XYZ file of C-alpha atoms in Angstrom:
392
model
C -3.483 -1.200 -6.793
C -3.636 -1.706 -10.542
C -1.523 1.274 -11.266
C -1.078 2.437 -14.807
C -0.915 6.306 -14.807
C -2.595 6.883 -18.084
C -6.110 8.541 -17.754
C -8.858 6.069 -18.397
C -10.856 6.737 -21.695
C -12.988 4.311 -22.014
C -16.398 4.869 -23.008
C -19.679 2.722 -22.160
C -19.760 1.165 -26.379
C -15.841 0.482 -25.332
C -15.524 -1.052 -21.902
C -13.180 -3.586 -21.349
C -14.692 -7.342 -19.984
C -15.254 -7.064 -16.220
C -12.409 -8.283 -13.866
C -13.464 -12.215 -14.081
C -15.607 -13.720 -10.893
C -13.412 -17.032 -11.093
C -11.764 -17.642 -8.025
C -7.918 -19.087 -9.281
C -6.496 -21.275 -6.830
C -5.009 -19.787 -4.388
C -3.490 -19.945 -0.717
C -6.842 -19.776 1.842
C -7.246 -19.953 5.222
C -10.406 -18.241 6.223
C -13.166 -18.553 3.266
C -15.659 -15.506 2.573
C -18.671 -17.408 5.034
C -15.909 -17.615 7.858
C -14.836 -20.726 8.286
C -11.197 -21.739 8.775
C -9.236 -23.974 6.281
C -6.362 -26.201 5.890
C -3.841 -25.869 4.030
C -0.783 -28.295 3.079
C 2.306 -25.633 2.928
C 0.815 -22.746 4.732
C -0.248 -22.253 8.153
C -0.574 -20.036 10.854
C -0.879 -20.678 14.888
C -1.152 -16.738 16.435
C -2.138 -16.272 20.050
C -6.135 -14.933 20.791
C -4.192 -11.391 21.507
C -2.780 -11.326 17.874
C -5.617 -12.823 16.248
C -7.827 -10.066 17.771
C -5.476 -7.491 16.744
C -5.642 -8.561 13.276
C -9.381 -7.072 13.535
C -8.168 -4.335 15.232
C -5.795 -3.133 12.153
C -8.214 -4.037 10.087
C -10.939 -1.459 11.051
C -8.495 1.048 11.846
C -7.634 1.010 8.989
C -10.765 1.355 6.666
C -12.066 4.148 8.992
C -8.087 5.884 8.156
C -8.634 5.048 4.676
C -12.052 6.316 4.645
C -11.417 9.641 6.078
C -8.526 10.354 3.457
C -11.221 10.485 0.904
C -14.004 12.343 2.724
C -10.825 15.137 3.267
C -9.941 15.206 -0.353
C -13.962 15.500 -1.402
C -13.984 18.354 1.118
C -10.744 20.226 -0.548
C -8.360 19.559 1.957
C -6.484 16.500 0.078
C -5.410 16.993 -3.766
C -5.871 13.593 -4.311
C -6.334 10.268 -2.439
C -5.753 6.727 -3.376
C -8.050 4.523 -1.589
C -7.234 0.760 -0.648
C -10.803 -0.329 0.309
C -11.270 -3.898 -0.150
C -7.459 -4.220 -0.298
C -7.052 -3.801 4.089
C -6.570 -7.787 4.361
C -3.648 -8.226 1.508
C -1.684 -5.028 3.755
C -2.369 -5.691 7.292
C -1.379 -9.494 6.383
C 1.776 -8.839 4.889
C 2.540 -5.433 6.844
C 2.005 -8.074 10.366
C 4.212 -10.333 8.597
C 6.929 -7.953 8.803
C 10.241 -7.412 11.629
C 12.095 -4.658 12.559
C 14.773 -4.981 10.678
C 13.013 -5.811 7.239
C 12.691 -2.727 5.107
C 9.566 -1.644 2.943
C 9.624 -0.049 -0.402
C 5.763 0.841 -0.517
C 3.660 2.479 -4.115
C 1.445 4.991 -2.805
C -2.019 2.546 -1.656
C -0.083 1.203 1.276
C -1.952 3.019 4.523
C -2.498 -0.273 5.345
C 1.095 -1.658 5.805
C 2.019 1.653 7.115
C -0.416 1.292 9.972
C 0.784 -2.396 10.486
C 4.827 -0.899 10.521
C 3.629 1.816 13.364
C 5.267 4.684 10.829
C 2.962 7.761 11.509
C 0.298 7.881 9.392
C 0.267 11.685 8.955
C 3.224 11.253 6.509
C 0.771 9.488 3.984
C -2.158 12.492 4.362
C 0.591 15.531 4.313
C 2.099 14.064 0.936
C -1.289 14.480 -0.589
C -2.050 17.810 1.464
C 1.530 19.443 -0.650
C 2.544 19.923 2.799
C 5.244 17.357 2.614
C 8.426 17.692 0.492
C 9.782 14.078 1.321
C 12.225 15.047 4.026
C 11.124 12.011 6.200
C 13.651 10.074 7.841
C 13.527 6.462 6.186
C 16.154 4.615 7.695
C 14.908 5.083 10.858
C 10.970 3.619 10.567
C 12.492 1.416 7.600
C 9.502 2.702 5.428
C 10.545 4.267 2.188
C 8.480 7.205 0.760
C 5.803 6.537 -1.445
C 6.507 5.893 -5.113
C 4.681 7.761 -7.634
C 5.754 6.606 -10.936
C 4.874 2.986 -11.760
C 7.204 0.252 -10.599
C 10.105 2.842 -10.024
C 10.156 1.230 -6.461
C 10.569 -2.367 -7.453
C 13.903 -1.259 -8.753
C 14.932 0.584 -5.897
C 13.777 -2.602 -3.437
C 16.036 -4.707 -5.967
C 19.338 -2.674 -5.622
C 18.552 -2.342 -1.979
C 17.689 -6.077 -1.030
C 21.218 -6.802 -2.963
C 23.270 -3.993 -1.103
C 22.422 -5.907 1.960
C 22.977 -9.031 1.293
C 26.548 -8.020 -0.273
C 26.611 -6.505 3.399
C 26.504 -10.019 4.763
C 23.083 -9.317 6.900
C 21.225 -12.274 5.475
C 22.070 -15.662 6.186
C 20.109 -17.139 9.434
C 16.288 -16.415 11.239
C 17.279 -12.894 12.224
C 18.569 -11.712 8.955
C 17.055 -8.971 7.040
C 14.487 -8.511 4.553
C 13.060 -6.399 1.829
C 9.682 -6.112 0.897
C 8.194 -3.964 -2.276
C 4.468 -3.281 -2.682
C 3.500 -3.242 -6.239
C -0.400 -3.600 -8.593
C -0.815 -5.708 -11.465
C -0.624 -2.463 -13.606
C 3.395 -2.270 -12.178
C 4.002 -5.726 -13.881
C 3.459 -4.412 -17.492
C 6.656 -2.072 -16.595
C 9.916 -2.585 -17.771
C 11.206 -2.138 -14.738
C 9.292 -4.866 -12.670
C 10.791 -7.188 -14.892
C 14.648 -5.890 -14.643
C 13.633 -5.396 -11.143
C 13.087 -9.599 -11.482
C 16.154 -10.271 -13.571
C 18.693 -8.694 -11.130
C 17.022 -10.521 -7.769
C 16.973 -13.874 -9.440
C 20.504 -13.684 -10.787
C 21.731 -12.038 -7.784
C 19.811 -14.403 -4.770
C 19.220 -11.234 -3.165
C 16.239 -11.102 -0.055
C 13.766 -9.449 -1.878
C 9.912 -10.243 -1.966
C 7.610 -8.642 -4.276
C 4.508 -8.489 -2.883
C 2.016 -7.698 -5.855
C -1.825 -6.762 -5.158
C -3.773 -7.534 -7.891
C -6.967 -5.644 -7.459
C -8.018 -6.684 -11.271
C -7.466 -3.244 -12.215
C -4.910 -0.730 -14.014
C -6.904 2.228 -13.738
C -9.296 1.089 -16.142
C -7.553 -2.200 -17.721
C -8.132 -5.299 -16.788
C -6.005 -8.202 -16.077
C -6.644 -9.831 -19.460
C -5.422 -6.495 -20.983
C -1.830 -6.686 -19.085
C -0.917 -10.358 -19.268
C -1.624 -13.727 -20.816
C -0.166 -15.662 -17.390
C -0.509 -14.230 -14.055
C 2.484 -12.199 -11.825
C 2.912 -15.150 -9.634
C 3.518 -17.598 -12.503
C 5.351 -15.455 -14.541
C 8.020 -14.896 -11.686
C 9.106 -18.391 -12.773
C 10.595 -16.949 -16.184
C 12.996 -15.507 -13.829
C 13.743 -18.402 -11.773
C 12.105 -16.967 -9.073
C 9.089 -18.687 -7.170
C 5.879 -17.436 -7.137
C 2.758 -18.120 -4.844
C -0.985 -17.091 -5.545
C -2.474 -15.933 -1.959
C -6.087 -15.106 -1.652
C -5.690 -11.236 -0.757
C -8.955 -10.767 0.920
C -7.641 -13.554 3.562
C -5.852 -11.803 6.346
C -4.938 -14.942 7.579
C -3.652 -16.326 4.741
C -1.479 -12.945 3.344
C 0.020 -12.955 6.607
C 0.808 -16.536 6.451
C 2.354 -16.487 3.244
C 4.496 -13.629 3.571
C 5.907 -15.080 6.266
C 6.965 -17.467 4.661
C 8.677 -15.487 1.674
C 10.213 -12.897 4.360
C 11.914 -16.066 6.125
C 13.591 -17.442 3.012
C 14.689 -14.018 2.090
C 16.166 -13.917 5.889
C 18.105 -17.390 5.644
C 19.853 -16.173 1.736
C 17.439 -18.344 -0.120
C 16.160 -15.576 -2.386
C 13.848 -13.747 -4.033
C 10.153 -14.519 -4.587
C 7.207 -13.096 -5.557
C 3.847 -13.281 -3.907
C 0.777 -12.237 -5.969
C -2.573 -11.508 -3.531
C -5.519 -11.740 -5.532
C -8.078 -8.983 -4.581
C -10.182 -5.965 -5.630
C -10.121 -2.491 -5.341
C -13.669 -1.751 -4.275
C -13.061 2.340 -4.685
C -11.811 4.212 -8.111
C -8.278 3.776 -8.879
C -7.986 7.548 -7.192
C -10.524 9.918 -6.274
C -9.676 11.671 -9.304
C -11.151 8.447 -11.387
C -14.343 7.413 -12.485
C -14.661 4.151 -12.190
C -18.398 3.958 -13.293
C -16.919 4.245 -17.177
C -15.618 0.498 -16.728
C -17.113 -1.375 -14.253
C -20.753 -2.178 -13.184
C -22.508 -2.579 -9.871
C -23.071 -6.186 -10.568
C -19.055 -6.865 -10.315
C -19.024 -4.781 -6.917
C -21.481 -6.931 -5.187
C -19.573 -9.928 -6.081
C -16.821 -8.922 -4.151
C -18.588 -6.900 -1.372
C -19.333 -10.360 -0.576
C -15.880 -11.545 -0.404
C -15.121 -8.365 2.306
C -11.813 -9.403 4.224
C -13.377 -7.487 7.038
C -16.859 -9.013 7.249
C -15.700 -12.828 7.325
C -12.816 -12.182 9.643
C -15.224 -11.279 12.239
C -17.639 -13.868 11.649
C -14.542 -16.142 12.220
C -13.592 -14.730 15.401
C -17.596 -14.466 16.900
C -17.430 -18.517 15.600
C -14.504 -18.792 17.490
C -15.362 -17.250 21.000
C -12.365 -14.751 20.441
C -14.193 -11.609 20.414
C -17.798 -10.575 21.090
C -20.298 -7.516 20.668
C -18.638 -5.537 23.557
C -15.013 -5.786 21.407
C -15.968 -5.424 18.093
C -17.849 -1.704 19.874
C -14.800 -1.057 21.273
C -12.630 -0.939 18.087
C -15.063 0.709 16.062
C -15.351 3.886 18.826
C -11.246 3.198 19.162
C -11.682 4.132 15.493
C -13.326 6.856 15.584
C -11.171 8.307 18.047
C -7.975 7.860 15.662
C -10.242 9.688 12.504
C -11.258 12.727 14.777
C -7.700 12.926 15.590
C -6.088 12.030 12.370
C -8.145 14.750 11.037
C -7.391 17.388 13.332
C -3.784 16.958 12.430
C -4.157 17.199 8.875
C -5.890 20.547 9.333
C -2.980 21.940 11.363
C -0.402 21.086 8.638
C 1.196 24.273 7.644
C 3.297 24.779 4.208
C 6.809 23.940 4.363
C 9.736 26.165 4.339
C 11.175 26.668 1.008
C 14.844 25.456 1.997
C 13.276 21.899 2.543
C 13.122 20.924 -1.036
C 16.658 20.948 -1.192
C 17.908 20.411 2.390
C 16.437 16.436 1.894
C 17.542 15.550 -0.964
C 22.085 14.984 -1.132
C 23.808 13.673 1.972
C 26.048 16.361 0.567
C 24.826 19.420 -1.131
C 26.299 19.942 -4.829
C 27.136 23.081 -5.294
C 24.787 23.818 -8.288
C 21.752 22.630 -5.475
C 23.344 24.882 -2.815
C 23.020 27.733 -5.692
C 19.437 26.801 -6.124
C 18.822 26.527 -2.880
C 20.366 30.511 -2.208
C 18.777 31.658 -4.990
C 15.297 30.339 -3.987
C 15.699 32.290 -0.660
C 16.198 35.101 -2.081
C 13.589 35.219 -4.195
C 11.630 34.158 -1.161
C 13.054 37.072 1.420
C 11.740 39.465 -1.624
C 8.741 38.629 -1.702
C 8.101 38.778 1.747
C 9.860 42.071 1.203
C 7.113 43.094 -0.750
C 4.259 41.471 0.835
C 4.997 43.880 4.323
C 5.477 47.129 2.227
C 2.036 46.604 1.019
C 1.118 46.116 4.389
C 2.771 49.316 5.819
C 1.594 51.498 3.180
C -1.998 49.920 3.468
C -1.818 51.180 7.160
C -0.390 54.731 6.081
C -3.182 55.036 3.957
C -5.995 54.569 6.636
């Protein structure tokens, strides 16, 4: 999710070096060729249905995300930040969560939202401009998207400190907090401050970094000398590098991190080494800073292709199953599209009603003024309509 909100200004002559095509030494349970491998510290054993379910998650997430891009291109959304290529990082980590855990997303976590069982319409409504952020985040423990880079890391650190003080950690049934961010967020002061507080207070926080190689146009080489998972050690926090295109590995490593957080063993940082196949958002032109050869290199590591190969080789799924998932994904896309098109503009009062538990007098006065102004516009429109009908 490489995330810096500064516009890309690179020209062909000043392009940064492309993202590295040398694989680092990361935790991997499934190779790009679809071969299952062992790891001495991290393993995963699921039921056949659970293994098949991960494939369903990956495919549906990709198709729904593609619809987001299509809707924006058709003028139905103002913006869309695609997660194409990052499905394994999001689905694997999302499925490792327990119901009592709390998520602080950035703005690209559609796959986590799906795995969490949160209605996806909230994300599409946000980028359509019809959602003012009034969703009850306490009910599903999935907070609002954070557009300000790395701001959610501090929110998550504070929340994690709070639940620890409440005594909600200390055993297998304890609570944990996970915050999602990109490699670009690690260049922000908020991220570093969050690590300081989480480390010092031994908070039950998992920082999940989706390192997709770019903070818009800035490569890793222009962001840090050491990768994020190694930088965590400087804050007294363990860091783990995982193959972010391997859904089994991201599940296993995130589960380890969440389990230790629930037991009260403190924070950790998981760096999922992945790649953003689409532009940063639909307003970005990625051809200005990366080339076709780099994209081809990463297409060979596609998280869905490798997982399908493994399922097929293990006899866990057949062509009929794969076809059924494609059909289901298509149906969900059509349903989602219809719901997006049916979204209506919010009421003016909504921007005031969901900010404070107890509305301060100043905000209440602004609310009343806004409603009065809206009423005057409605009255003027009605008068114009009446005059028009009399003329006819």
